[in-house]
Coordinates of C-alpha atoms in Angstrom, one line a residue:
M1 CA 125.2 91.8 81.4
I2 CA 126.9 90.9 84.7
R3 CA 130.3 92.1 85.8
T4 CA 131.6 90.9 89.1
T5 CA 135.0 91.5 90.7
A6 CA 134.9 89.3 93.8
A7 CA 135.4 85.6 93.3
L8 CA 136.9 82.8 95.4
T9 CA 137.5 79.2 94.4
L10 CA 136.7 76.9 97.3
A11 CA 136.8 73.2 97.6
L12 CA 137.9 70.1 99.6
A13 CA 139.3 66.6 99.0
L14 CA 137.7 64.4 96.4
P15 CA 136.1 61.0 97.3
A16 CA 137.7 57.9 95.9
G17 CA 136.9 57.2 92.3
A18 CA 135.8 60.7 91.5
F19 CA 135.9 62.2 88.0
D20 CA 135.2 65.6 86.5
F21 CA 131.9 67.3 85.7
A22 CA 131.5 70.1 83.2
Q23 CA 129.3 73.2 83.7
P24 CA 125.7 72.1 82.9
I25 CA 124.5 75.2 81.2
A26 CA 125.5 77.0 78.0
C27 CA 126.3 80.5 79.4
T28 CA 129.2 82.5 80.8
L29 CA 129.2 82.8 84.6
G30 CA 129.5 86.4 85.7
R31 CA 128.2 87.7 82.3
D32 CA 124.9 86.1 81.4
C33 CA 124.2 83.6 84.2
H34 CA 125.2 83.1 87.8
I35 CA 125.1 80.6 90.6
Q36 CA 122.1 81.6 92.8
N37 CA 122.2 78.7 95.3
H38 CA 125.0 76.4 96.4
F39 CA 124.8 73.0 98.2
D40 CA 123.8 73.4 101.9
R41 CA 126.9 72.6 104.0
D42 CA 125.1 73.0 107.4
P43 CA 124.2 69.6 108.8
G44 CA 121.6 71.1 111.1
P45 CA 118.5 73.2 110.6
G46 CA 120.4 76.2 109.5
A47 CA 122.0 76.8 106.1
A48 CA 125.5 77.7 104.9
D49 CA 127.1 77.6 101.4
V50 CA 130.7 76.3 100.8
A51 CA 132.1 79.7 101.9
C52 CA 129.8 79.9 105.0
G53 CA 127.7 82.4 103.1
H54 CA 124.0 82.7 102.6
L55 CA 123.7 81.6 98.9
T56 CA 121.8 78.4 99.8
Y57 CA 118.9 77.2 101.9
D58 CA 118.3 74.4 104.4
G59 CA 118.6 71.0 102.8
H60 CA 119.5 72.3 99.3
D61 CA 121.2 69.3 97.6
G62 CA 122.6 70.8 94.4
T63 CA 123.9 73.8 92.6
D64 CA 121.5 76.3 90.9
F65 CA 122.8 77.9 87.7
A66 CA 120.4 80.8 87.1
L67 CA 119.5 83.1 84.3
P68 CA 119.1 86.9 84.9
D69 CA 115.4 87.0 83.8
L70 CA 112.6 85.3 82.0
A71 CA 113.5 87.0 78.7
A72 CA 116.8 85.0 78.7
M73 CA 114.9 81.8 79.4
Q74 CA 112.5 82.5 76.6
A75 CA 115.4 83.1 74.2
G76 CA 116.6 79.6 74.9
V77 CA 119.6 78.5 76.9
A78 CA 120.8 75.0 76.6
V79 CA 121.2 72.5 79.5
L80 CA 124.2 70.3 78.9
A81 CA 125.2 66.8 80.2
A82 CA 127.9 67.4 82.8
A83 CA 129.6 64.0 82.0
P84 CA 129.2 61.1 79.6
G85 CA 126.6 58.5 80.6
T86 CA 123.3 56.8 80.0
V87 CA 119.9 58.6 80.5
R88 CA 118.1 56.9 83.3
G89 CA 114.9 58.9 83.4
V90 CA 113.1 62.0 82.1
R91 CA 110.1 64.2 82.7
N92 CA 109.0 66.7 80.0
G93 CA 105.4 67.8 80.4
M94 CA 105.2 70.3 83.3
P95 CA 104.4 74.0 82.6
D96 CA 106.9 76.8 83.1
I97 CA 105.4 78.8 85.9
R98 CA 106.5 80.1 89.3
V99 CA 105.5 77.7 92.1
T100 CA 103.8 80.6 94.0
D101 CA 101.6 81.5 91.0
P102 CA 98.0 80.7 91.9
A103 CA 97.7 79.0 88.5
A104 CA 100.6 76.6 89.2
P105 CA 99.6 73.0 89.2
P106 CA 100.1 70.9 92.4
L107 CA 103.6 69.4 92.5
E108 CA 102.6 66.0 93.9
G109 CA 106.2 65.0 94.4
R110 CA 107.4 66.5 91.2
D111 CA 109.5 69.3 92.7
C112 CA 112.2 68.7 90.1
G113 CA 109.8 69.8 87.4
N114 CA 110.9 68.7 83.9
G115 CA 114.2 66.9 84.3
V116 CA 116.8 64.4 83.3
A117 CA 118.7 61.8 85.3
I118 CA 122.0 60.4 83.9
D119 CA 123.8 57.3 85.1
H120 CA 127.6 57.8 84.8
G121 CA 128.6 54.3 86.1
D122 CA 130.4 53.3 89.3
G123 CA 127.6 54.7 91.4
W124 CA 127.8 58.3 89.9
E125 CA 124.6 60.0 88.8
T126 CA 123.6 63.5 87.9
Q127 CA 120.1 65.1 87.9
Y128 CA 119.0 68.2 86.0
C129 CA 115.8 70.0 87.2
H130 CA 113.4 72.8 86.2
L131 CA 113.9 72.4 82.5
R132 CA 111.6 74.1 79.9
Q133 CA 108.5 72.2 79.0
G134 CA 108.9 70.2 75.8
S135 CA 112.6 71.0 75.5
L136 CA 114.1 67.7 76.3
T137 CA 116.2 66.1 73.5
V138 CA 117.0 62.8 75.1
A139 CA 115.1 59.7 76.2
P140 CA 115.7 56.8 78.7
G141 CA 118.5 54.6 77.4
D142 CA 120.2 57.2 75.3
R143 CA 124.0 57.5 75.6
V144 CA 125.1 61.1 76.0
A145 CA 128.5 62.8 75.8
A146 CA 129.8 65.5 78.1
G147 CA 128.6 68.9 76.9
Q148 CA 125.7 67.4 74.8
Q149 CA 122.5 69.4 74.9
I150 CA 119.7 67.6 76.8
G151 CA 117.1 70.4 77.1
L152 CA 116.6 74.1 77.8
V153 CA 116.6 76.1 81.0
G154 CA 113.0 76.5 82.3
L155 CA 110.8 77.4 85.2
S156 CA 109.1 74.1 85.9
G157 CA 108.5 72.4 89.3
N158 CA 109.3 73.9 92.7
T159 CA 111.1 77.2 91.6
E160 CA 110.7 80.9 91.6
F161 CA 113.3 81.8 88.9
P162 CA 114.6 80.3 85.7
H163 CA 117.6 78.0 86.4
V164 CA 118.9 74.5 86.1
H165 CA 119.4 72.6 89.4
L166 CA 122.3 70.2 89.1
A167 CA 122.5 67.4 91.7
I168 CA 125.6 65.1 91.8
R169 CA 125.3 61.8 93.7
K170 CA 127.7 59.0 94.4
D171 CA 126.1 55.8 95.6
G172 CA 123.0 57.8 96.4
V173 CA 124.7 60.4 98.5
A174 CA 124.4 64.0 97.2
L175 CA 127.8 65.8 97.0
D176 CA 128.8 69.4 96.8
P177 CA 130.9 69.8 93.6
F178 CA 132.8 72.7 95.2
A179 CA 133.7 70.6 98.3
P180 CA 132.9 66.9 97.7
D181 CA 133.9 65.6 101.1
P182 CA 130.5 65.1 102.9
A183 CA 132.2 65.5 106.3
S184 CA 133.8 68.8 105.6
A185 CA 132.6 72.1 107.1
C186 CA 132.0 75.3 105.2
G187 CA 134.9 77.7 104.7
A188 CA 137.7 75.0 104.5
A189 CA 140.9 75.7 102.6
P190 CA 140.6 75.1 98.8
Q191 CA 141.9 71.8 97.4
D192 CA 140.1 69.8 94.7
T193 CA 136.6 70.0 93.3
L194 CA 134.4 67.9 91.0
W195 CA 134.6 70.5 88.2
A196 CA 136.4 69.7 85.0
D197 CA 137.3 73.4 84.7
P198 CA 137.5 75.7 87.8
I199 CA 134.3 77.5 88.7
A200 CA 134.6 80.5 91.0
Y201 CA 132.4 81.0 94.1
D202 CA 130.9 84.5 93.7
P203 CA 129.3 86.0 96.8
F204 CA 127.5 88.7 94.8
G205 CA 126.7 89.8 91.3
F206 CA 124.6 92.2 89.3
T207 CA 121.9 90.6 87.1
G208 CA 120.9 93.8 85.4
A209 CA 120.8 97.6 85.3
G210 CA 119.0 100.2 83.3
F211 CA 117.4 103.6 82.9
A212 CA 113.7 104.3 83.2
T213 CA 111.3 107.2 83.5
D214 CA 109.8 105.8 86.7
I215 CA 110.7 103.4 89.5
P216 CA 110.1 99.9 87.9
L217 CA 108.4 97.0 89.5
F218 CA 110.7 94.1 90.5
D219 CA 108.4 91.7 88.5
A220 CA 109.1 93.8 85.4
I221 CA 112.9 93.5 86.0
K222 CA 112.7 89.8 86.6
A223 CA 110.7 89.5 83.3
G224 CA 113.6 91.2 81.4
L225 CA 113.1 94.9 81.5
P226 CA 115.3 96.5 78.8
S227 CA 117.2 99.7 79.2
P228 CA 116.2 102.2 76.5
A229 CA 118.8 103.6 74.1
T230 CA 117.0 107.0 74.1
L231 CA 114.6 108.9 76.3
P232 CA 112.5 112.0 75.5
A233 CA 113.4 115.5 76.7
D234 CA 110.0 115.6 78.5
A235 CA 110.5 112.4 80.4
P236 CA 108.8 112.9 83.8
A237 CA 111.9 111.6 85.6
L238 CA 115.3 110.1 85.0
V239 CA 115.7 106.9 87.0
I240 CA 118.6 104.4 87.2
W241 CA 118.0 100.9 88.7
A242 CA 120.1 97.9 89.4
A243 CA 119.2 94.3 90.2
Y244 CA 121.6 91.8 92.0
F245 CA 122.0 88.6 93.8
G246 CA 123.7 87.9 97.2
P247 CA 123.3 91.3 99.0
R248 CA 124.2 91.2 102.7
T249 CA 123.2 93.6 105.5
G250 CA 125.6 96.5 105.6
D251 CA 126.7 96.4 101.9
Q252 CA 127.0 99.8 100.2
L253 CA 125.2 100.3 96.9
T254 CA 126.0 103.5 95.0
L255 CA 124.0 104.6 92.0
A256 CA 124.8 107.7 90.0
I257 CA 123.8 109.5 86.8
T258 CA 126.0 112.1 85.0
G259 CA 124.7 114.2 82.1
P260 CA 125.8 116.9 79.7
G261 CA 125.9 119.4 82.5
G262 CA 127.6 117.3 85.1
E263 CA 126.2 115.1 87.9
V264 CA 122.5 114.7 87.9
I265 CA 122.1 112.5 90.9
R266 CA 124.2 110.3 93.2
E267 CA 123.2 108.2 96.2
T268 CA 124.8 105.6 98.4
L269 CA 122.4 103.2 100.0
T270 CA 123.1 100.9 102.9
I271 CA 121.6 97.4 102.3
D272 CA 119.3 96.8 105.3
R273 CA 118.9 93.0 105.1
T274 CA 120.5 89.9 103.6
Q275 CA 118.6 88.5 100.7
A276 CA 118.9 86.1 97.8
Q277 CA 117.9 88.7 95.2
A278 CA 116.9 92.4 95.3
F279 CA 116.9 95.6 93.3
R280 CA 117.1 99.4 94.1
A281 CA 116.5 102.5 92.1
I282 CA 117.0 106.3 92.4
G283 CA 115.8 109.1 90.2
K284 CA 115.3 112.8 89.7
R285 CA 112.3 114.7 88.4
Q286 CA 112.3 116.5 85.1
P287 CA 113.9 120.0 85.5
P288 CA 112.1 123.1 84.2
G289 CA 112.4 123.2 80.5
G290 CA 113.0 119.5 80.2
W291 CA 116.2 117.4 80.1
P292 CA 119.2 118.9 78.2
A293 CA 120.0 117.0 75.1
G294 CA 123.0 114.7 75.1
R295 CA 124.4 111.5 76.6
Y296 CA 123.7 110.4 80.2
D297 CA 126.0 107.9 81.9
G298 CA 125.0 105.6 84.7
A299 CA 127.3 104.0 87.2
V300 CA 126.5 101.4 89.8
T301 CA 128.8 99.8 92.4
M302 CA 128.4 97.5 95.4
T303 CA 131.0 97.3 98.2
R304 CA 131.3 95.1 101.2
D305 CA 133.6 96.0 104.1
G306 CA 135.3 98.5 101.8
Q307 CA 136.0 96.0 99.1
L308 CA 134.4 96.3 95.6
L309 CA 132.0 93.4 94.9
G310 CA 130.8 94.5 91.4
E311 CA 130.1 97.4 89.1
Q312 CA 127.9 98.3 86.2
S313 CA 128.0 101.1 83.6
L314 CA 125.4 102.1 81.1
S315 CA 124.3 105.1 79.1
V316 CA 121.2 106.6 77.5
T317 CA 120.8 109.5 75.0
I318 CA 118.2 112.3 75.1
P319 CA 118.0 113.7 71.5

């Protein structure tokens, strides 16, 4: 679903006695999941991720591996133990609901939602938050192997989107797996990380794109709005939309549709504010006599300072 061309691997020196951690989610970064929030490297009231970017918030003490929409969560995506160890604690009974939903129960200190804590020995611990209600497959005292499923990605606790929050601690101190030296500032030269396999820092990515007959609601996109394979010739409009994470003020988003008779619509939009997630859409009303039959191709690109950040391509047929 996601294709991204800009990626940097950033890190710093490892603390003594460190070992490797595996990706804690069964998905492919840049295709069907992404990192929405990184560890906050700013020691003050501000926030900065490992690359001095905005993919974090003040005090965020982990890494958020996110799914593109609720449909992906409902299909079931496994949360995996990042390293071998012993399960220290679990919670499994909180509902999957956005924290801002009026029906959400009070957190009462349970911001992690459904979660698992694993002791890896020598002062190392990992915590996995926001798991799906009833999905946990481990109990306190269980021994787990690296890569073993411990639950499913959910929407429990203090969250607005489906993801697993991975926190890594050494002797009670939370560490950034991309830059584990607590004293280091953001943007330092890459060296070692806590990852068993390299994980790229991606400043931007598309989480979805599609055709529609009207401008969709963002809530529908976040629920998992499918792009149709066909549209009727009498569709009131032909719309192309794109959803993405990490947009920054000044980025350039281009959306275009080309049909049997040539270009239907093309527009380049300047992003007017930095956000965590967003979407945009453009469209054209039905022409007299309806839409010509044939294939319609959509193309979406995002650039920053003249450099391509990501692109999407899609198609729909009008019989």
